[in-house]
Amino acid sequence: MHTHDVQVDGDLVRKRFIDGKPGGAEREWRALQLLAEHAPGLAPSPVEYGTDLVVMSRIEGTPLLLLSAVPEKELVEAVDRLHSAVPRQVLDRVPERLWPVERLRDQLLVWAGRWQPKNELADQAVREGARWLSGWEPGERGVRPVFGASDGNTANFLWDGARVRIVDFEESGRSDRATEVAEMAEHVSCWVRGEREVSFELDSAEELRLLECRRLFALLWVFLLKDEGPRNPPGTFMRAVGRALDRLGY
């Protein structure tokens, strides 16, 4: 879904939100302000805010999506800095990310209930996924509160030859480390042109939550890709199906 228009005007970027994600401009502006204060240089600088408009500085760099090799060390450093930037007493007052895992689980169950048969493997992924989702309670185990961009698209991570910086915060908010890492690991941009696994430091409880959240996001992409379009190579949907079945243990 097209949710915003972006215009580049010299050293400024004007991002106007048009549909699809209520509160997107507010979340984007809040993120830019927080990061300008607590992690300067990691993201664009906030310049101007309106009801549906965010104006920010322009930052240079090549999206990681377009690179043949990901600068893993610098990517991990950027994500670690993002997650640890906002002090806990400030983070506690930040609204949750747009799609917390409980809400996403409930949405996937709704979509599973409306699923129209496609093929044996896809139907199995949805059926077994719904079975798992129905019994899954994320709980608080393995939750390390962080500020998250809540969008794992590698097009939003820019490499300037020395460091990785981050753009696009319309879904951002208070999240947890395992959820954010899982969303990045399962995002279609991380595997559609070849696997791009990046390792982040997690404790044992977070590792367990990571596995569960990777199942969740792998299933999400089955639904998002069910009507394949021209944005991704042919066969992307069935690759998503295979990943979901693998995460579910099939």
Coordinates of C-alpha atoms in Angstrom, one line a residue, residues 91-237:
L91 CA 11.3 5.0 26.4
D92 CA 8.6 4.1 28.9
R93 CA 6.6 7.2 27.7
V94 CA 7.0 6.3 24.0
P95 CA 3.9 4.7 22.5
E96 CA 4.2 1.1 21.3
R97 CA 5.3 0.3 17.7
L98 CA 2.4 0.3 15.2
W99 CA 2.1 -3.5 15.1
P100 CA 3.0 -5.1 18.5
V101 CA 3.3 -8.8 18.2
E102 CA 0.0 -9.6 20.0
R103 CA -1.9 -7.4 17.6
L104 CA -0.1 -8.9 14.7
R105 CA -0.9 -12.5 15.9
D106 CA -4.6 -11.6 16.1
Q107 CA -4.5 -10.1 12.6
L108 CA -2.9 -13.2 11.1
L109 CA -5.5 -15.4 12.7
V110 CA -8.2 -13.2 11.1
W111 CA -6.5 -13.5 7.7
A112 CA -6.0 -17.3 8.1
G113 CA -9.8 -17.6 8.7
R114 CA -10.4 -15.9 5.4
W115 CA -7.8 -17.8 3.5
Q116 CA -8.8 -19.0 0.0
P117 CA -7.1 -22.3 -1.0
K118 CA -4.1 -21.8 -3.3
N119 CA -1.9 -24.9 -3.3
E120 CA -1.0 -27.8 -1.0
L121 CA 2.1 -26.2 0.6
A122 CA 0.6 -22.7 1.0
D123 CA -2.5 -24.1 2.5
Q124 CA -0.5 -26.2 4.9
A125 CA 1.6 -23.2 6.0
V126 CA -1.6 -21.2 6.7
R127 CA -3.3 -24.2 8.5
E128 CA -0.3 -25.1 10.7
G129 CA 0.5 -21.4 11.2
A130 CA -3.0 -20.8 12.5
R131 CA -2.7 -23.8 14.8
W132 CA 0.5 -22.4 16.3
L133 CA -0.8 -18.8 16.5
S134 CA -3.9 -20.0 18.4
G135 CA -1.8 -21.4 21.2
W136 CA 1.0 -18.7 21.3
E137 CA 1.1 -16.2 24.1
P138 CA 4.2 -14.0 23.6
G139 CA 4.3 -12.9 27.3
E140 CA 7.1 -10.9 28.8
R141 CA 9.9 -13.6 28.8
G142 CA 12.8 -12.4 26.7
V143 CA 11.5 -8.8 26.4
R144 CA 14.3 -6.3 26.4
P145 CA 12.6 -2.9 25.9
V146 CA 14.2 -0.9 23.0
F147 CA 13.3 1.9 20.6
G148 CA 12.6 0.2 17.3
A149 CA 12.2 1.3 13.8
S150 CA 9.8 -1.6 13.5
D151 CA 10.5 -2.0 9.8
G152 CA 13.1 -4.5 8.6
N153 CA 13.2 -3.3 5.0
T154 CA 16.9 -3.2 4.1
A155 CA 16.1 -0.3 1.7
N156 CA 15.8 1.8 4.9
F157 CA 19.4 1.2 5.9
L158 CA 21.9 3.5 4.0
W159 CA 25.6 2.7 3.6
D160 CA 27.8 5.7 2.9
G161 CA 31.0 3.8 2.7
A162 CA 31.9 4.3 6.4
R163 CA 28.7 3.8 8.4
V164 CA 25.1 2.7 8.2
R165 CA 22.3 5.2 8.9
I166 CA 18.6 4.6 9.1
V167 CA 15.5 6.2 7.6
D168 CA 11.8 5.6 7.6
F169 CA 10.2 5.6 11.1
E170 CA 6.5 5.7 10.4
E171 CA 5.9 2.5 12.3
S172 CA 8.4 3.1 15.0
G173 CA 7.9 3.0 18.8
R174 CA 8.6 1.2 22.0
S175 CA 9.4 -2.4 21.2
D176 CA 11.7 -5.2 22.3
R177 CA 15.0 -6.4 20.9
A178 CA 14.0 -9.9 19.8
T179 CA 10.9 -8.7 18.0
E180 CA 12.9 -6.1 16.1
V181 CA 15.7 -8.5 15.1
A182 CA 13.1 -11.1 14.0
E183 CA 11.3 -8.6 11.8
M184 CA 14.5 -7.7 10.0
A185 CA 15.6 -11.4 9.6
E186 CA 12.3 -12.4 8.0
H187 CA 11.6 -9.3 5.9
V188 CA 11.4 -10.2 2.2
S189 CA 14.2 -7.7 1.4
C190 CA 16.6 -9.9 3.5
W191 CA 16.1 -13.0 1.4
V192 CA 14.5 -12.2 -1.9
R193 CA 17.9 -11.7 -3.6
G194 CA 19.8 -14.2 -1.5
E195 CA 19.9 -14.9 2.2
R196 CA 21.3 -12.1 4.3
E197 CA 21.5 -13.4 7.9
V198 CA 23.0 -10.9 10.3
S199 CA 23.9 -12.0 13.9
F200 CA 22.9 -9.8 16.9
E201 CA 23.8 -10.4 20.5
L202 CA 20.9 -11.8 22.4
D203 CA 20.6 -13.7 25.7
S204 CA 19.0 -17.1 26.0
A205 CA 15.5 -15.8 26.8
E206 CA 15.7 -13.4 23.9
E207 CA 16.9 -16.2 21.6
L208 CA 13.7 -18.2 22.4
R209 CA 11.5 -15.2 21.8
L210 CA 13.4 -14.5 18.5
L211 CA 12.5 -18.0 17.2
E212 CA 8.9 -17.4 18.0
C213 CA 8.8 -14.0 16.5
R214 CA 10.5 -15.3 13.4
R215 CA 7.7 -17.7 12.9
L216 CA 5.2 -14.8 13.3
F217 CA 6.9 -12.6 10.7
A218 CA 7.5 -15.5 8.3
L219 CA 3.8 -16.2 8.4
L220 CA 3.1 -12.6 7.8
W221 CA 5.0 -12.7 4.5
V222 CA 2.9 -15.6 3.3
F223 CA -0.2 -13.4 3.6
L224 CA 1.5 -10.2 2.2
L225 CA 2.9 -12.0 -0.8
K226 CA -0.1 -14.2 -1.7
D227 CA -1.0 -12.0 -4.6
E228 CA 2.4 -11.8 -6.3
G229 CA 3.1 -8.6 -8.2
P230 CA 6.0 -7.2 -10.2
R231 CA 8.0 -5.9 -7.3
N232 CA 9.5 -9.3 -6.5
P233 CA 11.0 -12.0 -8.7
P234 CA 8.6 -14.9 -9.8
G235 CA 8.4 -17.6 -7.1
T236 CA 8.8 -15.2 -4.2
F237 CA 5.5 -16.3 -2.7

